[in-house]
Amino acid sequence: MLSRFVSHIQRKELFKKDGHFLVAVSGGIDSIVLCDLLLKTGYKFSVAHCNFKLRGNDSDVDEQFVKDYCSKNTIAFYRRSFDTSAYAEEKKLSIQMAARELRYSFFNELMNEHSFTYLLTAHHLNDTIETFMINLVRGSGIAGLKGISEKRGNIVRPLLAFTKEEILNYAKENSIDFRTDKSNLEDTYLRNDIRLNIIPKLKELNPSFEKTISKELGLSEIVIKKSFERLDM
């Protein structure tokens, strides 16, 4: 995966070695694997972590985990806590949309203050497929889905060519520690229902489902624009 990561960045011209990047890190497997890949390939980056105060002590433990990871690897660490529930109520937003507004406001502030080259996020191929399926369920229709590249404005998503399984295998092979958000294991939300129940059924029918759909729909080259603007990832 490491060599593919390097060649993918070079082939798609996502960013250059002389840049200084801000990486959004939750402490979960995706963002920690992205940091590990960047460290091993010599890219210069700093880390931004948001504590949304939504999961009690777990939120604080996540923050401490990311802080310790950055300290161990000599990475500049920026963090901010939010009263997300109060903000959502005040703005009349869903918790997901409130969290999205808060974190990107924080990221943009850091980008401007420290002149980072790009903001890197750890979205991967399965995120894209889930988002596509959500849009279909909600009636967007294929004709209504507009895609963008992995690089849009000052945001780059360098893991979009990789499946969740590949990320999990990389973490296992490299003994990478990470935090698990227990809410991702509950199927009460549509995205989680698709991830936990629907996609596994489709993979029973076609073990290469992710690669197949990415090829057929061109999802390895794009992300769904409206979904990343409207849905919390």
mmCIF file with all atom_site columns, C-alpha atoms in Angstrom:
data_model
loop_
_atom_site.group_PDB
_atom_site.id
_atom_site.type_symbol
_atom_site.label_atom_id
_atom_site.label_alt_id
_atom_site.label_comp_id
_atom_site.label_asym_id
_atom_site.label_entity_id
_atom_site.label_seq_id
_atom_site.pdbx_PDB_ins_code
_atom_site.Cartn_x
_atom_site.Cartn_y
_atom_site.Cartn_z
_atom_site.occupancy
_atom_site.B_iso_or_equiv
_atom_site.pdbx_formal_charge
_atom_site.auth_seq_id
_atom_site.auth_comp_id
_atom_site.auth_asym_id
_atom_site.auth_atom_id
_atom_site.pdbx_PDB_model_num
ATOM 1   C CA . MET A 1 1   ? 0.000   0.000   0.000   1.00 0.00 ? 1   MET A CA 1
ATOM 2   C CA . LEU A 1 2   ? 2.889   2.356   0.749   1.00 0.00 ? 2   LEU A CA 1
ATOM 3   C CA . SER A 1 3   ? 4.314   2.173   -2.770  1.00 0.00 ? 3   SER A CA 1
ATOM 4   C CA . ARG A 1 4   ? 0.851   2.510   -4.290  1.00 0.00 ? 4   ARG A CA 1
ATOM 5   C CA . PHE A 1 5   ? 0.209   5.558   -2.105  1.00 0.00 ? 5   PHE A CA 1
ATOM 6   C CA . VAL A 1 6   ? 3.346   7.250   -3.426  1.00 0.00 ? 6   VAL A CA 1
ATOM 7   C CA . SER A 1 7   ? 2.688   6.362   -7.058  1.00 0.00 ? 7   SER A CA 1
ATOM 8   C CA . HIS A 1 8   ? -0.963  7.425   -6.757  1.00 0.00 ? 8   HIS A CA 1
ATOM 9   C CA . ILE A 1 9   ? 0.008   10.877  -5.453  1.00 0.00 ? 9   ILE A CA 1
ATOM 10  C CA . GLN A 1 10  ? 2.575   11.287  -8.219  1.00 0.00 ? 10  GLN A CA 1
ATOM 11  C CA . ARG A 1 11  ? 0.367   9.954   -11.006 1.00 0.00 ? 11  ARG A CA 1
ATOM 12  C CA . LYS A 1 12  ? -2.609  12.108  -10.033 1.00 0.00 ? 12  LYS A CA 1
ATOM 13  C CA . GLU A 1 13  ? -0.354  15.083  -9.151  1.00 0.00 ? 13  GLU A CA 1
ATOM 14  C CA . LEU A 1 14  ? -2.214  15.530  -5.863  1.00 0.00 ? 14  LEU A CA 1
ATOM 15  C CA . PHE A 1 15  ? 0.595   17.424  -4.129  1.00 0.00 ? 15  PHE A CA 1
ATOM 16  C CA . LYS A 1 16  ? 4.361   17.860  -4.100  1.00 0.00 ? 16  LYS A CA 1
ATOM 17  C CA . LYS A 1 17  ? 6.992   16.904  -1.566  1.00 0.00 ? 17  LYS A CA 1
ATOM 18  C CA . ASP A 1 18  ? 7.862   20.499  -0.699  1.00 0.00 ? 18  ASP A CA 1
ATOM 19  C CA . GLY A 1 19  ? 4.383   21.311  0.637   1.00 0.00 ? 19  GLY A CA 1
ATOM 20  C CA . HIS A 1 20  ? 3.316   21.621  4.271   1.00 0.00 ? 20  HIS A CA 1
ATOM 21  C CA . PHE A 1 21  ? -0.040  20.013  4.900   1.00 0.00 ? 21  PHE A CA 1
ATOM 22  C CA . LEU A 1 22  ? -2.720  20.066  7.565   1.00 0.00 ? 22  LEU A CA 1
ATOM 23  C CA . VAL A 1 23  ? -4.193  16.617  8.217   1.00 0.00 ? 23  VAL A CA 1
ATOM 24  C CA . ALA A 1 24  ? -7.622  16.192  9.818   1.00 0.00 ? 24  ALA A CA 1
ATOM 25  C CA . VAL A 1 25  ? -7.146  13.424  12.400  1.00 0.00 ? 25  VAL A CA 1
ATOM 26  C CA . SER A 1 26  ? -9.896  11.903  14.523  1.00 0.00 ? 26  SER A CA 1
ATOM 27  C CA . GLY A 1 27  ? -7.744  9.137   15.970  1.00 0.00 ? 27  GLY A CA 1
ATOM 28  C CA . GLY A 1 28  ? -9.588  6.477   13.972  1.00 0.00 ? 28  GLY A CA 1
ATOM 29  C CA . ILE A 1 29  ? -7.917  3.966   11.695  1.00 0.00 ? 29  ILE A CA 1
ATOM 30  C CA . ASP A 1 30  ? -8.298  5.951   8.461   1.00 0.00 ? 30  ASP A CA 1
ATOM 31  C CA . SER A 1 31  ? -6.677  9.176   9.616   1.00 0.00 ? 31  SER A CA 1
ATOM 32  C CA . ILE A 1 32  ? -3.948  7.400   11.612  1.00 0.00 ? 32  ILE A CA 1
ATOM 33  C CA . VAL A 1 33  ? -3.046  5.248   8.602   1.00 0.00 ? 33  VAL A CA 1
ATOM 34  C CA . LEU A 1 34  ? -2.893  8.395   6.471   1.00 0.00 ? 34  LEU A CA 1
ATOM 35  C CA . CYS A 1 35  ? -0.479  9.942   8.993   1.00 0.00 ? 35  CYS A CA 1
ATOM 36  C CA . ASP A 1 36  ? 1.645   6.783   9.001   1.00 0.00 ? 36  ASP A CA 1
ATOM 37  C CA . LEU A 1 37  ? 1.868   6.808   5.198   1.00 0.00 ? 37  LEU A CA 1
ATOM 38  C CA . LEU A 1 38  ? 2.824   10.490  5.172   1.00 0.00 ? 38  LEU A CA 1
ATOM 39  C CA . LEU A 1 39  ? 5.472   9.964   7.853   1.00 0.00 ? 39  LEU A CA 1
ATOM 40  C CA . LYS A 1 40  ? 7.037   7.023   6.040   1.00 0.00 ? 40  LYS A CA 1
ATOM 41  C CA . THR A 1 41  ? 7.136   8.897   2.734   1.00 0.00 ? 41  THR A CA 1
ATOM 42  C CA . GLY A 1 42  ? 8.673   12.027  4.242   1.00 0.00 ? 42  GLY A CA 1
ATOM 43  C CA . TYR A 1 43  ? 5.887   14.556  3.768   1.00 0.00 ? 43  TYR A CA 1
ATOM 44  C CA . LYS A 1 44  ? 5.770   17.514  6.158   1.00 0.00 ? 44  LYS A CA 1
ATOM 45  C CA . PHE A 1 45  ? 2.450   17.904  7.921   1.00 0.00 ? 45  PHE A CA 1
ATOM 46  C CA . SER A 1 46  ? 0.659   19.112  11.030  1.00 0.00 ? 46  SER A CA 1
ATOM 47  C CA . VAL A 1 47  ? -2.427  17.633  12.667  1.00 0.00 ? 47  VAL A CA 1
ATOM 48  C CA . ALA A 1 48  ? -5.805  19.173  13.509  1.00 0.00 ? 48  ALA A CA 1
ATOM 49  C CA . HIS A 1 49  ? -8.186  17.407  15.891  1.00 0.00 ? 49  HIS A CA 1
ATOM 50  C CA . CYS A 1 50  ? -11.760 18.343  16.781  1.00 0.00 ? 50  CYS A CA 1
ATOM 51  C CA . ASN A 1 51  ? -13.343 17.307  20.069  1.00 0.00 ? 51  ASN A CA 1
ATOM 52  C CA . PHE A 1 52  ? -17.078 17.612  19.530  1.00 0.00 ? 52  PHE A CA 1
ATOM 53  C CA . LYS A 1 53  ? -17.917 16.591  23.110  1.00 0.00 ? 53  LYS A CA 1
ATOM 54  C CA . LEU A 1 54  ? -20.581 14.187  21.883  1.00 0.00 ? 54  LEU A CA 1
ATOM 55  C CA . ARG A 1 55  ? -19.389 10.854  23.309  1.00 0.00 ? 55  ARG A CA 1
ATOM 56  C CA . GLY A 1 56  ? -18.560 11.673  26.900  1.00 0.00 ? 56  GLY A CA 1
ATOM 57  C CA . ASN A 1 57  ? -15.174 10.451  28.107  1.00 0.00 ? 57  ASN A CA 1
ATOM 58  C CA . ASP A 1 58  ? -14.503 8.715   24.796  1.00 0.00 ? 58  ASP A CA 1
ATOM 59  C CA . SER A 1 59  ? -14.214 12.111  23.076  1.00 0.00 ? 59  SER A CA 1
ATOM 60  C CA . ASP A 1 60  ? -11.560 13.229  25.549  1.00 0.00 ? 60  ASP A CA 1
ATOM 61  C CA . VAL A 1 61  ? -9.685  9.921   25.275  1.00 0.00 ? 61  VAL A CA 1
ATOM 62  C CA . ASP A 1 62  ? -9.639  10.312  21.480  1.00 0.00 ? 62  ASP A CA 1
ATOM 63  C CA . GLU A 1 63  ? -8.144  13.784  21.848  1.00 0.00 ? 63  GLU A CA 1
ATOM 64  C CA . GLN A 1 64  ? -5.446  12.567  24.233  1.00 0.00 ? 64  GLN A CA 1
ATOM 65  C CA . PHE A 1 65  ? -4.638  9.670   21.904  1.00 0.00 ? 65  PHE A CA 1
ATOM 66  C CA . VAL A 1 66  ? -4.066  12.020  18.964  1.00 0.00 ? 66  VAL A CA 1
ATOM 67  C CA . LYS A 1 67  ? -2.068  14.420  21.132  1.00 0.00 ? 67  LYS A CA 1
ATOM 68  C CA . ASP A 1 68  ? 0.184   11.584  22.331  1.00 0.00 ? 68  ASP A CA 1
ATOM 69  C CA . TYR A 1 69  ? 0.597   10.278  18.768  1.00 0.00 ? 69  TYR A CA 1
ATOM 70  C CA . CYS A 1 70  ? 1.738   13.707  17.593  1.00 0.00 ? 70  CYS A CA 1
ATOM 71  C CA . SER A 1 71  ? 4.105   14.114  20.519  1.00 0.00 ? 71  SER A CA 1
ATOM 72  C CA . LYS A 1 72  ? 5.657   10.692  19.859  1.00 0.00 ? 72  LYS A CA 1
ATOM 73  C CA . ASN A 1 73  ? 6.173   11.509  16.186  1.00 0.00 ? 73  ASN A CA 1
ATOM 74  C CA . THR A 1 74  ? 7.148   15.189  16.626  1.00 0.00 ? 74  THR A CA 1
ATOM 75  C CA . ILE A 1 75  ? 4.117   16.505  14.729  1.00 0.00 ? 75  ILE A CA 1
ATOM 76  C CA . ALA A 1 76  ? 2.606   19.935  15.415  1.00 0.00 ? 76  ALA A CA 1
ATOM 77  C CA . PHE A 1 77  ? -0.797  19.401  17.039  1.00 0.00 ? 77  PHE A CA 1
ATOM 78  C CA . TYR A 1 78  ? -3.802  21.731  16.938  1.00 0.00 ? 78  TYR A CA 1
ATOM 79  C CA . ARG A 1 79  ? -7.029  20.972  18.738  1.00 0.00 ? 79  ARG A CA 1
ATOM 80  C CA . ARG A 1 80  ? -10.322 22.615  19.541  1.00 0.00 ? 80  ARG A CA 1
ATOM 81  C CA . SER A 1 81  ? -13.322 21.583  21.618  1.00 0.00 ? 81  SER A CA 1
ATOM 82  C CA . PHE A 1 82  ? -16.890 22.439  20.669  1.00 0.00 ? 82  PHE A CA 1
ATOM 83  C CA . ASP A 1 83  ? -20.283 22.416  22.339  1.00 0.00 ? 83  ASP A CA 1
ATOM 84  C CA . THR A 1 84  ? -21.704 20.814  19.226  1.00 0.00 ? 84  THR A CA 1
ATOM 85  C CA . SER A 1 85  ? -25.166 20.150  20.633  1.00 0.00 ? 85  SER A CA 1
ATOM 86  C CA . ALA A 1 86  ? -25.639 23.791  21.641  1.00 0.00 ? 86  ALA A CA 1
ATOM 87  C CA . TYR A 1 87  ? -24.401 24.990  18.246  1.00 0.00 ? 87  TYR A CA 1
ATOM 88  C CA . ALA A 1 88  ? -26.761 22.617  16.429  1.00 0.00 ? 88  ALA A CA 1
ATOM 89  C CA . GLU A 1 89  ? -29.697 23.854  18.477  1.00 0.00 ? 89  GLU A CA 1
ATOM 90  C CA . GLU A 1 90  ? -28.789 27.498  17.972  1.00 0.00 ? 90  GLU A CA 1
ATOM 91  C CA . LYS A 1 91  ? -28.350 27.135  14.196  1.00 0.00 ? 91  LYS A CA 1
ATOM 92  C CA . LYS A 1 92  ? -31.217 24.635  13.822  1.00 0.00 ? 92  LYS A CA 1
ATOM 93  C CA . LEU A 1 93  ? -28.931 22.053  12.241  1.00 0.00 ? 93  LEU A CA 1
ATOM 94  C CA . SER A 1 94  ? -28.517 18.312  12.576  1.00 0.00 ? 94  SER A CA 1
ATOM 95  C CA . ILE A 1 95  ? -25.635 17.236  14.799  1.00 0.00 ? 95  ILE A CA 1
ATOM 96  C CA . GLN A 1 96  ? -23.793 15.979  11.691  1.00 0.00 ? 96  GLN A CA 1
ATOM 97  C CA . MET A 1 97  ? -24.123 19.272  9.841   1.00 0.00 ? 97  MET A CA 1
ATOM 98  C CA . ALA A 1 98  ? -23.241 21.274  12.951  1.00 0.00 ? 98  ALA A CA 1
ATOM 99  C CA . ALA A 1 99  ? -20.071 19.207  13.426  1.00 0.00 ? 99  ALA A CA 1
ATOM 100 C CA . ARG A 1 100 ? -19.184 19.707  9.766   1.00 0.00 ? 100 ARG A CA 1
ATOM 101 C CA . GLU A 1 101 ? -19.562 23.492  9.965   1.00 0.00 ? 101 GLU A CA 1
ATOM 102 C CA . LEU A 1 102 ? -17.542 23.679  13.169  1.00 0.00 ? 102 LEU A CA 1
ATOM 103 C CA . ARG A 1 103 ? -14.648 21.554  11.992  1.00 0.00 ? 103 ARG A CA 1
ATOM 104 C CA . TYR A 1 104 ? -14.246 23.198  8.599   1.00 0.00 ? 104 TYR A CA 1
ATOM 105 C CA . SER A 1 105 ? -14.377 26.627  10.201  1.00 0.00 ? 105 SER A CA 1
ATOM 106 C CA . PHE A 1 106 ? -11.543 25.500  12.480  1.00 0.00 ? 106 PHE A CA 1
ATOM 107 C CA . PHE A 1 107 ? -9.590  23.940  9.596   1.00 0.00 ? 107 PHE A CA 1
ATOM 108 C CA . ASN A 1 108 ? -9.935  27.069  7.454   1.00 0.00 ? 108 ASN A CA 1
ATOM 109 C CA . GLU A 1 109 ? -8.738  29.215  10.345  1.00 0.00 ? 109 GLU A CA 1
ATOM 110 C CA . LEU A 1 110 ? -5.617  27.077  10.684  1.00 0.00 ? 110 LEU A CA 1
ATOM 111 C CA . MET A 1 111 ? -5.045  27.002  6.924   1.00 0.00 ? 111 MET A CA 1
ATOM 112 C CA . ASN A 1 112 ? -5.077  30.806  6.766   1.00 0.00 ? 112 ASN A CA 1
ATOM 113 C CA . GLU A 1 113 ? -3.073  31.362  9.940   1.00 0.00 ? 113 GLU A CA 1
ATOM 114 C CA . HIS A 1 114 ? -0.252  28.933  9.092   1.00 0.00 ? 114 HIS A CA 1
ATOM 115 C CA . SER A 1 115 ? -0.351  29.038  5.269   1.00 0.00 ? 115 SER A CA 1
ATOM 116 C CA . PHE A 1 116 ? -0.670  25.270  4.859   1.00 0.00 ? 116 PHE A CA 1
ATOM 117 C CA . THR A 1 117 ? -0.506  24.065  1.271   1.00 0.00 ? 117 THR A CA 1
ATOM 118 C CA . TYR A 1 118 ? -3.500  21.714  1.470   1.00 0.00 ? 118 TYR A CA 1
ATOM 119 C CA . LEU A 1 119 ? -5.912  20.193  3.950   1.00 0.00 ? 119 LEU A CA 1
ATOM 120 C CA . LEU A 1 120 ? -5.717  16.381  3.742   1.00 0.00 ? 120 LEU A CA 1
ATOM 121 C CA . THR A 1 121 ? -8.606  14.173  4.818   1.00 0.00 ? 121 THR A CA 1
ATOM 122 C CA . ALA A 1 122 ? -8.679  10.376  5.074   1.00 0.00 ? 122 ALA A CA 1
ATOM 123 C CA . HIS A 1 123 ? -11.799 9.590   3.028   1.00 0.00 ? 123 HIS A CA 1
ATOM 124 C CA . HIS A 1 124 ? -11.420 6.293   1.195   1.00 0.00 ? 124 HIS A CA 1
ATOM 125 C CA . LEU A 1 125 ? -13.161 4.340   -1.569  1.00 0.00 ? 125 LEU A CA 1
ATOM 126 C CA . ASN A 1 126 ? -15.818 2.852   0.715   1.00 0.00 ? 126 ASN A CA 1
ATOM 127 C CA . ASP A 1 127 ? -16.799 6.331   1.918   1.00 0.00 ? 127 ASP A CA 1
ATOM 128 C CA . THR A 1 128 ? -17.406 7.280   -1.699  1.00 0.00 ? 128 THR A CA 1
ATOM 129 C CA . ILE A 1 129 ? -19.473 4.170   -2.429  1.00 0.00 ? 129 ILE A CA 1
ATOM 130 C CA . GLU A 1 130 ? -21.555 4.657   0.737   1.00 0.00 ? 130 GLU A CA 1
ATOM 131 C CA . THR A 1 131 ? -22.197 8.277   -0.192  1.00 0.00 ? 131 THR A CA 1
ATOM 132 C CA . PHE A 1 132 ? -23.214 7.297   -3.713  1.00 0.00 ? 132 PHE A CA 1
ATOM 133 C CA . MET A 1 133 ? -25.679 4.742   -2.338  1.00 0.00 ? 133 MET A CA 1
ATOM 134 C CA . ILE A 1 134 ? -27.073 7.258   0.154   1.00 0.00 ? 134 ILE A CA 1
ATOM 135 C CA . ASN A 1 135 ? -27.750 9.689   -2.664  1.00 0.00 ? 135 ASN A CA 1
ATOM 136 C CA . LEU A 1 136 ? -29.531 6.966   -4.635  1.00 0.00 ? 136 LEU A CA 1
ATOM 137 C CA . VAL A 1 137 ? -31.661 6.056   -1.616  1.00 0.00 ? 137 VAL A CA 1
ATOM 138 C CA . ARG A 1 138 ? -32.554 9.700   -1.117  1.00 0.00 ? 138 ARG A CA 1
ATOM 139 C CA . GLY A 1 139 ? -33.576 10.072  -4.728  1.00 0.00 ? 139 GLY A CA 1
ATOM 140 C CA . SER A 1 140 ? -30.692 11.992  -6.262  1.00 0.00 ? 140 SER A CA 1
ATOM 141 C CA . GLY A 1 141 ? -30.511 9.598   -9.183  1.00 0.00 ? 141 GLY A CA 1
ATOM 142 C CA . ILE A 1 142 ? -27.396 8.911   -11.223 1.00 0.00 ? 142 ILE A CA 1
ATOM 143 C CA . ALA A 1 143 ? -28.078 11.856  -13.519 1.00 0.00 ? 143 ALA A CA 1
ATOM 144 C CA . GLY A 1 144 ? -28.132 14.187  -10.540 1.00 0.00 ? 144 GLY A CA 1
ATOM 145 C CA . LEU A 1 145 ? -24.763 13.101  -9.163  1.00 0.00 ? 145 LEU A CA 1
ATOM 146 C CA . LYS A 1 146 ? -21.864 15.347  -10.074 1.00 0.00 ? 146 LYS A CA 1
ATOM 147 C CA . GLY A 1 147 ? -18.343 14.258  -9.326  1.00 0.00 ? 147 GLY A CA 1
ATOM 148 C CA . ILE A 1 148 ? -15.192 16.138  -8.512  1.00 0.00 ? 148 ILE A CA 1
ATOM 149 C CA . SER A 1 149 ? -11.569 15.061  -8.422  1.00 0.00 ? 149 SER A CA 1
ATOM 150 C CA . GLU A 1 150 ? -9.728  13.942  -5.327  1.00 0.00 ? 150 GLU A CA 1
ATOM 151 C CA . LYS A 1 151 ? -8.332  17.463  -5.243  1.00 0.00 ? 151 LYS A CA 1
ATOM 152 C CA . ARG A 1 152 ? -10.804 20.325  -4.922  1.00 0.00 ? 152 ARG A CA 1
ATOM 153 C CA . GLY A 1 153 ? -9.702  23.790  -3.907  1.00 0.00 ? 153 GLY A CA 1
ATOM 154 C CA . ASN A 1 154 ? -7.386  23.401  -0.928  1.00 0.00 ? 154 ASN A CA 1
ATOM 155 C CA . ILE A 1 155 ? -8.718  19.953  0.068   1.00 0.00 ? 155 ILE A CA 1
ATOM 156 C CA . VAL A 1 156 ? -7.062  16.699  -1.015  1.00 0.00 ? 156 VAL A CA 1
ATOM 157 C CA . ARG A 1 157 ? -8.300  13.171  -0.285  1.00 0.00 ? 157 ARG A CA 1
ATOM 158 C CA . PRO A 1 158 ? -5.291  10.929  -1.073  1.00 0.00 ? 158 PRO A CA 1
ATOM 159 C CA . LEU A 1 159 ? -6.857  7.650   0.131   1.00 0.00 ? 159 LEU A CA 1
ATOM 160 C CA . LEU A 1 160 ? -9.830  7.597   -2.243  1.00 0.00 ? 160 LEU A CA 1
ATOM 161 C CA . ALA A 1 161 ? -8.206  4.893   -4.363  1.00 0.00 ? 161 ALA A CA 1
ATOM 162 C CA . PHE A 1 162 ? -7.991  2.503   -1.384  1.00 0.00 ? 162 PHE A CA 1
ATOM 163 C CA . THR A 1 163 ? -10.675 0.308   0.145   1.00 0.00 ? 163 THR A CA 1
ATOM 164 C CA . LYS A 1 164 ? -11.406 0.048   3.859   1.00 0.00 ? 164 LYS A CA 1
ATOM 165 C CA . GLU A 1 165 ? -10.127 -3.526  3.770   1.00 0.00 ? 165 GLU A CA 1
ATOM 166 C CA . GLU A 1 166 ? -6.788  -2.366  2.393   1.00 0.00 ? 166 GLU A CA 1
ATOM 167 C CA . ILE A 1 167 ? -6.534  0.231   5.157   1.00 0.00 ? 167 ILE A CA 1
ATOM 168 C CA . LEU A 1 168 ? -7.388  -2.367  7.804   1.00 0.00 ? 168 LEU A CA 1
ATOM 169 C CA . ASN A 1 169 ? -4.774  -4.770  6.415   1.00 0.00 ? 169 ASN A CA 1
ATOM 170 C CA . TYR A 1 170 ? -2.125  -2.038  6.356   1.00 0.00 ? 170 TYR A CA 1
ATOM 171 C CA . ALA A 1 171 ? -2.842  -1.153  9.987   1.00 0.00 ? 171 ALA A CA 1
ATOM 172 C CA . LYS A 1 172 ? -2.610  -4.809  11.001  1.00 0.00 ? 172 LYS A CA 1
ATOM 173 C CA . GLU A 1 173 ? 0.590   -5.463  9.073   1.00 0.00 ? 173 GLU A CA 1
ATOM 174 C CA . ASN A 1 174 ? 2.244   -2.384  10.577  1.00 0.00 ? 174 ASN A CA 1
ATOM 175 C CA . SER A 1 175 ? 0.880   -2.828  14.123  1.00 0.00 ? 175 SER A CA 1
ATOM 176 C CA . ILE A 1 176 ? -0.782  0.591   14.079  1.00 0.00 ? 176 ILE A CA 1
ATOM 177 C CA . ASP A 1 177 ? -2.827  1.589   17.113  1.00 0.00 ? 177 ASP A CA 1
ATOM 178 C CA . PHE A 1 178 ? -5.993  3.606   16.615  1.00 0.00 ? 178 PHE A CA 1
ATOM 179 C CA . ARG A 1 179 ? -9.215  4.564   18.329  1.00 0.00 ? 179 ARG A CA 1
ATOM 180 C CA . THR A 1 180 ? -12.608 3.062   17.492  1.00 0.00 ? 180 THR A CA 1
ATOM 181 C CA . ASP A 1 181 ? -15.716 5.234   17.483  1.00 0.00 ? 181 ASP A CA 1
ATOM 182 C CA . LYS A 1 182 ? -18.339 2.886   18.913  1.00 0.00 ? 182 LYS A CA 1
ATOM 183 C CA . SER A 1 183 ? -21.144 4.851   17.274  1.00 0.00 ? 183 SER A CA 1
ATOM 184 C CA . ASN A 1 184 ? -19.860 3.579   13.922  1.00 0.00 ? 184 ASN A CA 1
ATOM 185 C CA . LEU A 1 185 ? -20.823 0.067   15.021  1.00 0.00 ? 185 LEU A CA 1
ATOM 186 C CA . GLU A 1 186 ? -24.515 0.980   15.399  1.00 0.00 ? 186 GLU A CA 1
ATOM 187 C CA . ASP A 1 187 ? -26.797 0.736   12.369  1.00 0.00 ? 187 ASP A CA 1
ATOM 188 C CA . THR A 1 188 ? -29.312 3.367   13.461  1.00 0.00 ? 188 THR A CA 1
ATOM 189 C CA . TYR A 1 189 ? -27.981 5.876   10.908  1.00 0.00 ? 189 TYR A CA 1
ATOM 190 C CA . LEU A 1 190 ? -28.423 5.328   7.165   1.00 0.00 ? 190 LEU A CA 1
ATOM 191 C CA . ARG A 1 191 ? -24.687 5.447   6.425   1.00 0.00 ? 191 ARG A CA 1
ATOM 192 C CA . ASN A 1 192 ? -23.941 2.862   9.094   1.00 0.00 ? 192 ASN A CA 1
ATOM 193 C CA . ASP A 1 193 ? -26.814 0.662   7.918   1.00 0.00 ? 193 ASP A CA 1
ATOM 194 C CA . ILE A 1 194 ? -25.376 0.690   4.402   1.00 0.00 ? 194 ILE A CA 1
ATOM 195 C CA . ARG A 1 195 ? -21.850 0.052   5.701   1.00 0.00 ? 195 ARG A CA 1
ATOM 196 C CA . LEU A 1 196 ? -22.727 -2.682  8.190   1.00 0.00 ? 196 LEU A CA 1
ATOM 197 C CA . ASN A 1 197 ? -25.589 -4.484  6.477   1.00 0.00 ? 197 ASN A CA 1
ATOM 198 C CA . ILE A 1 198 ? -26.062 -3.690  2.801   1.00 0.00 ? 198 ILE A CA 1
ATOM 199 C CA . ILE A 1 199 ? -22.492 -3.608  1.489   1.00 0.00 ? 199 ILE A CA 1
ATOM 200 C CA . PRO A 1 200 ? -21.520 -6.903  3.229   1.00 0.00 ? 200 PRO A CA 1
ATOM 201 C CA . LYS A 1 201 ? -24.500 -8.566  1.502   1.00 0.00 ? 201 LYS A CA 1
ATOM 202 C CA . LEU A 1 202 ? -23.376 -7.198  -1.848  1.00 0.00 ? 202 LEU A CA 1
ATOM 203 C CA . LYS A 1 203 ? -19.841 -8.464  -1.168  1.00 0.00 ? 203 LYS A CA 1
ATOM 204 C CA . GLU A 1 204 ? -21.262 -11.942 -0.568  1.00 0.00 ? 204 GLU A CA 1
ATOM 205 C CA . LEU A 1 205 ? -22.567 -11.807 -4.133  1.00 0.00 ? 205 LEU A CA 1
ATOM 206 C CA . ASN A 1 206 ? -19.369 -10.244 -5.468  1.00 0.00 ? 206 ASN A CA 1
ATOM 207 C CA . PRO A 1 207 ? -16.264 -10.320 -3.236  1.00 0.00 ? 207 PRO A CA 1
ATOM 208 C CA . SER A 1 208 ? -14.717 -7.608  -5.427  1.00 0.00 ? 208 SER A CA 1
ATOM 209 C CA . PHE A 1 209 ? -17.779 -5.368  -5.083  1.00 0.00 ? 209 PHE A CA 1
ATOM 210 C CA . GLU A 1 210 ? -15.867 -2.187  -4.170  1.00 0.00 ? 210 GLU A CA 1
ATOM 211 C CA . LYS A 1 211 ? -13.497 -2.442  -7.094  1.00 0.00 ? 211 LYS A CA 1
ATOM 212 C CA . THR A 1 212 ? -16.298 -3.422  -9.452  1.00 0.00 ? 212 THR A CA 1
ATOM 213 C CA . ILE A 1 213 ? -18.534 -0.488  -8.601  1.00 0.00 ? 213 ILE A CA 1
ATOM 214 C CA . SER A 1 214 ? -15.605 1.934   -8.576  1.00 0.00 ? 214 SER A CA 1
ATOM 215 C CA . LYS A 1 215 ? -14.711 0.831   -12.103 1.00 0.00 ? 215 LYS A CA 1
ATOM 216 C CA . GLU A 1 216 ? -18.269 0.890   -13.418 1.00 0.00 ? 216 GLU A CA 1
ATOM 217 C CA . LEU A 1 217 ? -19.143 4.264   -11.930 1.00 0.00 ? 217 LEU A CA 1
ATOM 218 C CA . GLY A 1 218 ? -15.704 5.875   -12.113 1.00 0.00 ? 218 GLY A CA 1
ATOM 219 C CA . LEU A 1 219 ? -15.686 6.310   -8.337  1.00 0.00 ? 219 LEU A CA 1
ATOM 220 C CA . SER A 1 220 ? -11.964 5.656   -8.038  1.00 0.00 ? 220 SER A CA 1
ATOM 221 C CA . GLU A 1 221 ? -11.434 8.912   -9.895  1.00 0.00 ? 221 GLU A CA 1
ATOM 222 C CA . ILE A 1 222 ? -14.173 11.052  -8.321  1.00 0.00 ? 222 ILE A CA 1
ATOM 223 C CA . VAL A 1 223 ? -16.063 11.798  -5.182  1.00 0.00 ? 223 VAL A CA 1
ATOM 224 C CA . ILE A 1 224 ? -19.678 12.815  -5.106  1.00 0.00 ? 224 ILE A CA 1
ATOM 225 C CA . LYS A 1 225 ? -19.701 16.596  -4.848  1.00 0.00 ? 225 LYS A CA 1
ATOM 226 C CA . LYS A 1 226 ? -23.123 17.158  -3.361  1.00 0.00 ? 226 LYS A CA 1
ATOM 227 C CA . SER A 1 227 ? -22.655 14.422  -0.774  1.00 0.00 ? 227 SER A CA 1
ATOM 228 C CA . PHE A 1 228 ? -19.416 15.850  0.611   1.00 0.00 ? 228 PHE A CA 1
ATOM 229 C CA . GLU A 1 229 ? -21.058 19.261  0.767   1.00 0.00 ? 229 GLU A CA 1
ATOM 230 C CA . ARG A 1 230 ? -24.210 18.016  2.517   1.00 0.00 ? 230 ARG A CA 1
ATOM 231 C CA . LEU A 1 231 ? -23.299 14.858  4.433   1.00 0.00 ? 231 LEU A CA 1
ATOM 232 C CA . ASP A 1 232 ? -21.062 14.393  7.419   1.00 0.00 ? 232 ASP A CA 1
ATOM 233 C CA . MET A 1 233 ? -18.144 12.114  6.637   1.00 0.00 ? 233 MET A CA 1
#
